[in-house]
Amino acid sequence: MGERLYEALAKQLLDARHYKKPITCLTAHHPELTLKDAYAIQQAVIQLRQKNGEKVIGYKMGLTSKVKQEQMQIATPVFGILTDSMLMGDTSLLTFNHYVQPKAEPEIAFMIGRDLFGDVSIEEALDACEGISIAIDIIDSSYENFKFSLVDIVADDCSAGSFLLHSRMINPHRYDLANLGVSLFVNDQLVHSGSSSNVLGHPAEALVMLVRMLAERNEALRAGTVVLSGGMTAAITLAPGAHISARIEHLGELSFLVEP
Ligand code: OOG
Ligand code: MG
């Protein structure tokens, strides 16, 4: 596999998002693609975004909980890369036609205050955090019907669409994060509930796992980046006019409106 093919496939993925025209999975045409190729295509997607002026600000972990793994039928945790254009501002109004097929899921965000590298414990990972907050991951997919294989999802930057962060950061040691109640509401109706323990037994395990995955490429997780834990409930499909809100015990509530 060469750089040229990675870039051509990355362009197809970004065009699908841009023109709101989902494509068939890359692996349907290129069954030979490996997971390593998939991360290289993801890199190419990010490089194209950077050429458009976007800046990398963090990472998202994906498929870190059983509920998400079962919903997507893929049991391997993965990571994607977040850019500044994905961070939703304070308006909390989501423009539906900016997305192909958006969905939302509650997550925990970790704000990294010190570089992390290699094998770290949960305690070391949390010590390196400046703060944590409740987040909502707005996933979107370049693929028809939001259906894909492991290789396809990694190439598509882990379905990164947008994300919301609560402005209130909490000291990561203030509460035991292992078992916080999580709820997701649509128009004030409870749709999904779960626990922070759904993410790998403890949400900071997602951070530990990311640091290990980056170390395999000889990269550190840098201070100043933000990391999303991965969804703690199944995702919900967004429809125009829907009011979505997520609550995590102790961390607060975050909500947005899908433009009618
Ligand atoms: C894959 C992205 C996974 C998560 O939190 O598990 C993800 C998908 O469900 O489209 O963001
Ligand atoms: Mg997610």
mmCIF file of N, CA and C in Angstrom, residues 139-253:
data_model
loop_
_atom_site.group_PDB
_atom_site.id
_atom_site.type_symbol
_atom_site.label_atom_id
_atom_site.label_comp_id
_atom_site.label_asym_id
_atom_site.label_seq_id
_atom_site.Cartn_x
_atom_site.Cartn_y
_atom_site.Cartn_z
ATOM 1 N N ILE A 139 -21.160 11.454 16.562
ATOM 2 C CA ILE A 139 -20.502 10.650 15.544
ATOM 3 C C ILE A 139 -21.232 10.802 14.211
ATOM 4 N N ASP A 140 -20.481 10.634 13.142
ATOM 5 C CA ASP A 140 -21.043 10.697 11.800
ATOM 6 C C ASP A 140 -20.248 9.683 10.984
ATOM 7 N N SER A 141 -20.826 9.159 9.925
ATOM 8 C CA SER A 141 -20.120 8.138 9.170
ATOM 9 C C SER A 141 -20.138 8.447 7.686
ATOM 10 N N SER A 142 -19.013 8.186 7.035
ATOM 11 C CA SER A 142 -18.929 8.341 5.578
ATOM 12 C C SER A 142 -19.531 7.136 4.859
ATOM 13 N N TYR A 143 -19.894 6.102 5.620
ATOM 14 C CA TYR A 143 -20.347 4.851 5.004
ATOM 15 C C TYR A 143 -21.865 4.702 5.006
ATOM 16 N N GLU A 144 -22.368 4.110 3.938
ATOM 17 C CA GLU A 144 -23.802 3.858 3.813
ATOM 18 C C GLU A 144 -24.332 3.118 5.036
ATOM 19 N N ASN A 145 -25.454 3.588 5.544
ATOM 20 C CA ASN A 145 -26.173 2.943 6.653
ATOM 21 C C ASN A 145 -25.353 2.809 7.938
ATOM 22 N N PHE A 146 -24.291 3.624 8.067
ATOM 23 C CA PHE A 146 -23.493 3.582 9.305
ATOM 24 C C PHE A 146 -22.994 2.165 9.575
ATOM 25 N N LYS A 147 -22.664 1.424 8.515
ATOM 26 C CA LYS A 147 -22.211 0.026 8.651
ATOM 27 C C LYS A 147 -20.783 -0.099 8.144
ATOM 28 N N PHE A 148 -19.932 -0.766 8.929
ATOM 29 C CA PHE A 148 -18.525 -0.837 8.540
ATOM 30 C C PHE A 148 -17.801 -1.930 9.310
ATOM 31 N N SER A 149 -16.598 -2.251 8.829
ATOM 32 C CA SER A 149 -15.727 -3.199 9.532
ATOM 33 C C SER A 149 -14.731 -2.405 10.388
ATOM 34 N N LEU A 150 -13.940 -3.117 11.158
ATOM 35 C CA LEU A 150 -12.917 -2.485 12.003
ATOM 36 C C LEU A 150 -11.985 -1.600 11.170
ATOM 37 N N VAL A 151 -11.500 -2.138 10.051
ATOM 38 C CA VAL A 151 -10.584 -1.385 9.190
ATOM 39 C C VAL A 151 -11.271 -0.114 8.662
ATOM 40 N N ASP A 152 -12.529 -0.263 8.250
ATOM 41 C CA ASP A 152 -13.255 0.887 7.702
ATOM 42 C C ASP A 152 -13.452 1.992 8.745
ATOM 43 N N ILE A 153 -13.807 1.601 9.958
ATOM 44 C CA ILE A 153 -14.101 2.627 10.972
ATOM 45 C C ILE A 153 -12.836 3.391 11.378
ATOM 46 N N VAL A 154 -11.719 2.679 11.456
ATOM 47 C CA VAL A 154 -10.454 3.357 11.793
ATOM 48 C C VAL A 154 -10.087 4.348 10.689
ATOM 49 N N ALA A 155 -10.221 3.919 9.432
ATOM 50 C CA ALA A 155 -9.898 4.813 8.309
ATOM 51 C C ALA A 155 -10.771 6.064 8.345
ATOM 52 N N ASP A 156 -12.038 5.902 8.736
ATOM 53 C CA ASP A 156 -12.989 7.021 8.760
ATOM 54 C C ASP A 156 -12.856 7.829 10.060
ATOM 55 N N ASP A 157 -11.681 7.829 10.632
ATOM 56 C CA ASP A 157 -11.374 8.591 11.855
ATOM 57 C C ASP A 157 -12.369 8.299 12.967
ATOM 58 N N CYS A 158 -12.726 7.011 13.080
ATOM 59 C CA CYS A 158 -13.546 6.590 14.212
ATOM 60 C C CYS A 158 -14.874 7.352 14.246
ATOM 61 N N SER A 159 -15.429 7.612 13.046
ATOM 62 C CA SER A 159 -16.715 8.322 12.924
ATOM 63 C C SER A 159 -16.703 9.703 13.590
ATOM 64 N N ALA A 160 -15.544 10.329 13.727
ATOM 65 C CA ALA A 160 -15.505 11.653 14.363
ATOM 66 C C ALA A 160 -16.348 12.637 13.564
ATOM 67 N N GLY A 161 -17.277 13.291 14.246
ATOM 68 C CA GLY A 161 -18.105 14.318 13.614
ATOM 69 C C GLY A 161 -17.854 15.638 14.308
ATOM 70 N N SER A 162 -18.469 15.785 15.478
ATOM 71 C CA SER A 162 -18.247 16.954 16.336
ATOM 72 C C SER A 162 -18.243 16.471 17.774
ATOM 73 N N PHE A 163 -17.914 17.362 18.685
ATOM 74 C CA PHE A 163 -18.086 17.022 20.093
ATOM 75 C C PHE A 163 -18.325 18.269 20.913
ATOM 76 N N LEU A 164 -19.017 18.052 22.036
ATOM 77 C CA LEU A 164 -19.302 19.142 22.973
ATOM 78 C C LEU A 164 -18.581 18.839 24.278
ATOM 79 N N LEU A 165 -18.049 19.877 24.905
ATOM 80 C CA LEU A 165 -17.424 19.733 26.213
ATOM 81 C C LEU A 165 -18.120 20.669 27.183
ATOM 82 N N HIS A 166 -18.320 20.215 28.396
ATOM 83 C CA HIS A 166 -18.851 21.108 29.429
ATOM 84 C C HIS A 166 -17.751 22.094 29.809
ATOM 85 N N SER A 167 -18.139 23.346 30.046
ATOM 86 C CA SER A 167 -17.111 24.359 30.355
ATOM 87 C C SER A 167 -16.544 24.171 31.764
ATOM 88 N N ARG A 168 -17.274 23.426 32.615
ATOM 89 C CA ARG A 168 -16.790 23.227 33.989
ATOM 90 C C ARG A 168 -15.894 21.985 34.044
ATOM 91 N N MET A 169 -14.619 22.226 34.356
ATOM 92 C CA MET A 169 -13.680 21.113 34.503
ATOM 93 C C MET A 169 -13.638 20.700 35.965
ATOM 94 N N ILE A 170 -13.557 19.428 36.179
ATOM 95 C CA ILE A 170 -13.571 18.904 37.546
ATOM 96 C C ILE A 170 -12.235 18.236 37.839
ATOM 97 N N ASN A 171 -11.766 18.402 39.062
ATOM 98 C CA ASN A 171 -10.538 17.736 39.483
ATOM 99 C C ASN A 171 -10.731 16.216 39.344
ATOM 100 N N PRO A 172 -9.839 15.537 38.644
ATOM 101 C CA PRO A 172 -10.046 14.105 38.376
ATOM 102 C C PRO A 172 -10.025 13.242 39.638
ATOM 103 N N HIS A 173 -9.533 13.812 40.748
ATOM 104 C CA HIS A 173 -9.474 13.025 41.990
ATOM 105 C C HIS A 173 -10.640 13.315 42.930
ATOM 106 N N ARG A 174 -11.509 14.235 42.505
ATOM 107 C CA ARG A 174 -12.570 14.663 43.413
ATOM 108 C C ARG A 174 -13.613 13.570 43.657
ATOM 109 N N TYR A 175 -13.918 12.786 42.630
ATOM 110 C CA TYR A 175 -14.903 11.707 42.776
ATOM 111 C C TYR A 175 -14.285 10.405 42.311
ATOM 112 N N ASP A 176 -14.837 9.314 42.825
ATOM 113 C CA ASP A 176 -14.439 8.010 42.290
ATOM 114 C C ASP A 176 -15.138 7.875 40.932
ATOM 115 N N LEU A 177 -14.348 7.794 39.865
ATOM 116 C CA LEU A 177 -14.933 7.799 38.513
ATOM 117 C C LEU A 177 -15.380 6.416 38.067
ATOM 118 N N ALA A 178 -15.092 5.402 38.897
ATOM 119 C CA ALA A 178 -15.279 4.018 38.459
ATOM 120 C C ALA A 178 -16.730 3.681 38.124
ATOM 121 N N ASN A 179 -17.677 4.281 38.837
ATOM 122 C CA ASN A 179 -19.057 3.843 38.659
ATOM 123 C C ASN A 179 -20.038 5.010 38.762
ATOM 124 N N LEU A 180 -19.965 5.913 37.801
ATOM 125 C CA LEU A 180 -20.864 7.066 37.779
ATOM 126 C C LEU A 180 -22.058 6.758 36.887
ATOM 127 N N GLY A 181 -23.241 7.116 37.344
ATOM 128 C CA GLY A 181 -24.444 6.898 36.536
ATOM 129 C C GLY A 181 -24.467 7.843 35.333
ATOM 130 N N VAL A 182 -24.883 7.303 34.193
ATOM 131 C CA VAL A 182 -24.916 8.075 32.945
ATOM 132 C C VAL A 182 -26.312 7.972 32.344
ATOM 133 N N SER A 183 -26.903 9.089 31.932
ATOM 134 C CA SER A 183 -28.199 9.011 31.245
ATOM 135 C C SER A 183 -28.240 9.914 30.036
ATOM 136 N N LEU A 184 -28.998 9.466 29.061
ATOM 137 C CA LEU A 184 -29.119 10.184 27.791
ATOM 138 C C LEU A 184 -30.610 10.392 27.516
ATOM 139 N N PHE A 185 -30.993 11.664 27.294
ATOM 140 C CA PHE A 185 -32.403 12.027 27.105
ATOM 141 C C PHE A 185 -32.635 12.620 25.722
ATOM 142 N N VAL A 186 -33.759 12.281 25.130
ATOM 143 C CA VAL A 186 -34.210 12.954 23.907
ATOM 144 C C VAL A 186 -35.549 13.592 24.241
ATOM 145 N N ASN A 187 -35.649 14.904 24.045
ATOM 146 C CA ASN A 187 -36.859 15.656 24.393
ATOM 147 C C ASN A 187 -37.330 15.295 25.811
ATOM 148 N N ASP A 188 -36.387 15.283 26.727
ATOM 149 C CA ASP A 188 -36.632 15.032 28.154
ATOM 150 C C ASP A 188 -37.079 13.607 28.487
ATOM 151 N N GLN A 189 -37.073 12.722 27.519
ATOM 152 C CA GLN A 189 -37.380 11.310 27.796
ATOM 153 C C GLN A 189 -36.073 10.538 27.921
ATOM 154 N N LEU A 190 -35.957 9.756 28.975
ATOM 155 C CA LEU A 190 -34.765 8.930 29.143
ATOM 156 C C LEU A 190 -34.729 7.851 28.050
ATOM 157 N N VAL A 191 -33.639 7.826 27.281
ATOM 158 C CA VAL A 191 -33.549 6.860 26.183
ATOM 159 C C VAL A 191 -32.536 5.753 26.504
ATOM 160 N N HIS A 192 -31.399 6.149 27.084
ATOM 161 C CA HIS A 192 -30.399 5.147 27.465
ATOM 162 C C HIS A 192 -29.819 5.521 28.809
ATOM 163 N N SER A 193 -29.491 4.497 29.596
ATOM 164 C CA SER A 193 -28.728 4.791 30.807
ATOM 165 C C SER A 193 -27.620 3.761 30.939
ATOM 166 N N GLY A 194 -26.615 4.112 31.713
ATOM 167 C CA GLY A 194 -25.475 3.218 31.859
ATOM 168 C C GLY A 194 -24.594 3.686 32.997
ATOM 169 N N SER A 195 -23.367 3.200 32.979
ATOM 170 C CA SER A 195 -22.421 3.545 34.026
ATOM 171 C C SER A 195 -21.068 3.824 33.385
ATOM 172 N N SER A 196 -20.289 4.671 34.057
ATOM 173 C CA SER A 196 -18.933 4.944 33.554
ATOM 174 C C SER A 196 -18.092 3.668 33.538
ATOM 175 N N SER A 197 -18.493 2.690 34.371
ATOM 176 C CA SER A 197 -17.734 1.434 34.393
ATOM 177 C C SER A 197 -17.894 0.672 33.072
ATOM 178 N N ASN A 198 -18.896 1.050 32.275
ATOM 179 C CA ASN A 198 -19.068 0.390 30.967
ATOM 180 C C ASN A 198 -17.819 0.534 30.111
ATOM 181 N N VAL A 199 -17.072 1.635 30.309
ATOM 182 C CA VAL A 199 -15.835 1.831 29.546
ATOM 183 C C VAL A 199 -14.703 1.061 30.231
ATOM 184 N N LEU A 200 -14.421 -0.118 29.734
ATOM 185 C CA LEU A 200 -13.254 -0.914 30.150
ATOM 186 C C LEU A 200 -13.148 -1.105 31.664
ATOM 187 N N GLY A 201 -14.286 -1.064 32.352
ATOM 188 C CA GLY A 201 -14.278 -1.246 33.806
ATOM 189 C C GLY A 201 -14.029 0.044 34.566
ATOM 190 N N HIS A 202 -13.337 0.985 33.959
ATOM 191 C CA HIS A 202 -13.049 2.296 34.558
ATOM 192 C C HIS A 202 -12.708 3.236 33.403
ATOM 193 N N PRO A 203 -13.377 4.406 33.319
ATOM 194 C CA PRO A 203 -13.199 5.243 32.124
ATOM 195 C C PRO A 203 -11.756 5.680 31.873
ATOM 196 N N ALA A 204 -10.956 5.785 32.950
ATOM 197 C CA ALA A 204 -9.557 6.193 32.737
ATOM 198 C C ALA A 204 -8.746 5.092 32.054
ATOM 199 N N GLU A 205 -9.298 3.859 32.031
ATOM 200 C CA GLU A 205 -8.619 2.783 31.278
ATOM 201 C C GLU A 205 -8.539 3.139 29.797
ATOM 202 N N ALA A 206 -9.498 3.939 29.323
ATOM 203 C CA ALA A 206 -9.481 4.354 27.912
ATOM 204 C C ALA A 206 -8.253 5.234 27.661
ATOM 205 N N LEU A 207 -7.949 6.062 28.640
ATOM 206 C CA LEU A 207 -6.773 6.937 28.549
ATOM 207 C C LEU A 207 -5.488 6.105 28.596
ATOM 208 N N VAL A 208 -5.460 5.164 29.532
ATOM 209 C CA VAL A 208 -4.311 4.259 29.651
ATOM 210 C C VAL A 208 -4.079 3.517 28.334
ATOM 211 N N MET A 209 -5.189 3.041 27.744
ATOM 212 C CA MET A 209 -5.081 2.279 26.497
ATOM 213 C C MET A 209 -4.594 3.161 25.347
ATOM 214 N N LEU A 210 -5.095 4.395 25.290
ATOM 215 C CA LEU A 210 -4.649 5.313 24.226
ATOM 216 C C LEU A 210 -3.149 5.579 24.342
ATOM 217 N N VAL A 211 -2.686 5.806 25.574
ATOM 218 C CA VAL A 211 -1.262 6.101 25.778
ATOM 219 C C VAL A 211 -0.415 4.921 25.309
ATOM 220 N N ARG A 212 -0.910 3.712 25.577
ATOM 221 C CA ARG A 212 -0.185 2.520 25.138
ATOM 222 C C ARG A 212 -0.201 2.403 23.601
ATOM 223 N N MET A 213 -1.353 2.682 22.986
ATOM 224 C CA MET A 213 -1.446 2.588 21.523
ATOM 225 C C MET A 213 -0.541 3.623 20.849
ATOM 226 N N LEU A 214 -0.472 4.816 21.432
ATOM 227 C CA LEU A 214 0.400 5.850 20.856
ATOM 228 C C LEU A 214 1.870 5.468 21.023
ATOM 229 N N ALA A 215 2.184 4.850 22.170
ATOM 230 C CA ALA A 215 3.577 4.457 22.428
ATOM 231 C C ALA A 215 4.044 3.418 21.406
ATOM 232 N N GLU A 216 3.097 2.589 20.939
ATOM 233 C CA GLU A 216 3.460 1.605 19.911
ATOM 234 C C GLU A 216 3.940 2.293 18.638
ATOM 235 N N ARG A 217 3.548 3.538 18.458
ATOM 236 C CA ARG A 217 4.056 4.322 17.315
ATOM 237 C C ARG A 217 5.165 5.260 17.769
ATOM 238 N N ASN A 218 5.614 5.033 18.999
ATOM 239 C CA ASN A 218 6.663 5.872 19.582
ATOM 240 C C ASN A 218 6.222 7.328 19.769
ATOM 241 N N GLU A 219 4.922 7.507 20.050
ATOM 242 C CA GLU A 219 4.415 8.861 20.279
ATOM 243 C C GLU A 219 3.939 8.990 21.716
ATOM 244 N N ALA A 220 4.061 10.204 22.246
ATOM 245 C CA ALA A 220 3.539 10.507 23.578
ATOM 246 C C ALA A 220 2.173 11.165 23.429
ATOM 247 N N LEU A 221 1.356 11.068 24.475
ATOM 248 C CA LEU A 221 0.121 11.857 24.536
ATOM 249 C C LEU A 221 0.529 13.200 25.131
ATOM 250 N N ARG A 222 0.340 14.260 24.372
ATOM 251 C CA ARG A 222 0.888 15.565 24.756
ATOM 252 C C ARG A 222 -0.003 16.370 25.695
ATOM 253 N N ALA A 223 0.639 17.112 26.579
ATOM 254 C CA ALA A 223 -0.073 18.073 27.428
ATOM 255 C C ALA A 223 -0.835 19.035 26.524
ATOM 256 N N GLY A 224 -2.031 19.413 26.959
ATOM 257 C CA GLY A 224 -2.817 20.374 26.180
ATOM 258 C C GLY A 224 -3.840 19.716 25.264
ATOM 259 N N THR A 225 -3.770 18.384 25.153
ATOM 260 C CA THR A 225 -4.756 17.711 24.296
ATOM 261 C C THR A 225 -5.963 17.267 25.121
ATOM 262 N N VAL A 226 -7.045 16.966 24.414
ATOM 263 C CA VAL A 226 -8.252 16.457 25.055
ATOM 264 C C VAL A 226 -8.472 15.030 24.561
ATOM 265 N N VAL A 227 -8.955 14.170 25.446
ATOM 266 C CA VAL A 227 -9.203 12.767 25.072
ATOM 267 C C VAL A 227 -10.631 12.391 25.452
ATOM 268 N N LEU A 228 -11.374 11.828 24.513
ATOM 269 C CA LEU A 228 -12.721 11.323 24.812
ATOM 270 C C LEU A 228 -12.646 9.830 25.132
ATOM 271 N N SER A 229 -13.437 9.428 26.121
ATOM 272 C CA SER A 229 -13.345 8.062 26.665
ATOM 273 C C SER A 229 -13.914 6.976 25.769
ATOM 274 N N GLY A 230 -14.834 7.366 24.858
ATOM 275 C CA GLY A 230 -15.653 6.363 24.168
ATOM 276 C C GLY A 230 -17.024 6.343 24.832
ATOM 277 N N GLY A 231 -18.038 6.010 24.053
ATOM 278 C CA GLY A 231 -19.419 6.071 24.534
ATOM 279 C C GLY A 231 -19.691 5.094 25.668
ATOM 280 N N MET A 232 -20.523 5.548 26.618
ATOM 281 C CA MET A 232 -20.848 4.701 27.775
ATOM 282 C C MET A 232 -22.235 4.107 27.675
ATOM 283 N N THR A 233 -22.999 4.561 26.663
ATOM 284 C CA THR A 233 -24.304 3.976 26.353
ATOM 285 C C THR A 233 -24.300 3.749 24.839
ATOM 286 N N ALA A 234 -25.341 3.144 24.325
ATOM 287 C CA ALA A 234 -25.482 3.078 22.870
ATOM 288 C C ALA A 234 -25.710 4.498 22.364
ATOM 289 N N ALA A 235 -25.412 4.735 21.094
ATOM 290 C CA ALA A 235 -25.620 6.057 20.497
ATOM 291 C C ALA A 235 -27.075 6.192 20.057
ATOM 292 N N ILE A 236 -27.543 7.445 19.989
ATOM 293 C CA ILE A 236 -28.886 7.677 19.446
ATOM 294 C C ILE A 236 -28.776 8.442 18.136
ATOM 295 N N THR A 237 -29.667 8.111 17.205
ATOM 296 C CA THR A 237 -29.714 8.784 15.906
ATOM 297 C C THR A 237 -30.383 10.138 16.074
ATOM 298 N N LEU A 238 -29.785 11.179 15.482
ATOM 299 C CA LEU A 238 -30.319 12.533 15.641
ATOM 300 C C LEU A 238 -31.328 12.855 14.541
ATOM 301 N N ALA A 239 -32.376 13.566 14.927
ATOM 302 C CA ALA A 239 -33.381 14.016 13.961
ATOM 303 C C ALA A 239 -33.581 15.513 14.145
ATOM 304 N N PRO A 240 -33.933 16.228 13.082
ATOM 305 C CA PRO A 240 -34.136 17.677 13.204
ATOM 306 C C PRO A 240 -35.149 17.992 14.307
ATOM 307 N N GLY A 241 -34.832 19.008 15.091
ATOM 308 C CA GLY A 241 -35.747 19.451 16.140
ATOM 309 C C GLY A 241 -35.564 18.755 17.470
ATOM 310 N N ALA A 242 -34.752 17.711 17.504
ATOM 311 C CA ALA A 242 -34.593 16.958 18.760
ATOM 312 C C ALA A 242 -33.748 17.745 19.759
ATOM 313 N N HIS A 243 -34.163 17.687 21.014
ATOM 314 C CA HIS A 243 -33.362 18.276 22.091
ATOM 315 C C HIS A 243 -32.694 17.121 22.830
ATOM 316 N N ILE A 244 -31.364 17.134 22.842
ATOM 317 C CA ILE A 244 -30.604 16.020 23.406
ATOM 318 C C ILE A 244 -29.917 16.483 24.674
ATOM 319 N N SER A 245 -30.012 15.689 25.724
ATOM 320 C CA SER A 245 -29.189 16.040 26.872
ATOM 321 C C SER A 245 -28.617 14.789 27.526
ATOM 322 N N ALA A 246 -27.414 14.969 28.050
ATOM 323 C CA ALA A 246 -26.697 13.868 28.692
ATOM 324 C C ALA A 246 -26.364 14.286 30.106
ATOM 325 N N ARG A 247 -26.465 13.330 31.025
ATOM 326 C CA ARG A 247 -26.110 13.610 32.415
ATOM 327 C C ARG A 247 -25.156 12.545 32.911
ATOM 328 N N ILE A 248 -24.152 12.980 33.632
ATOM 329 C CA ILE A 248 -23.275 12.028 34.316
ATOM 330 C C ILE A 248 -23.202 12.472 35.771
ATOM 331 N N GLU A 249 -23.458 11.517 36.642
ATOM 332 C CA GLU A 249 -23.436 11.778 38.078
ATOM 333 C C GLU A 249 -22.181 12.579 38.460
ATOM 334 N N HIS A 250 -22.343 13.614 39.229
ATOM 335 C CA HIS A 250 -21.278 14.517 39.701
ATOM 336 C C HIS A 250 -20.683 15.416 38.613
ATOM 337 N N LEU A 251 -20.697 14.977 37.352
ATOM 338 C CA LEU A 251 -20.030 15.785 36.322
ATOM 339 C C LEU A 251 -20.959 16.807 35.697
ATOM 340 N N GLY A 252 -22.269 16.619 35.856
ATOM 341 C CA GLY A 252 -23.219 17.612 35.377
ATOM 342 C C GLY A 252 -23.972 17.182 34.137
ATOM 343 N N GLU A 253 -24.527 18.175 33.465
ATOM 344 C CA GLU A 253 -25.424 17.935 32.328
ATOM 345 C C GLU A 253 -24.977 18.779 31.145
#
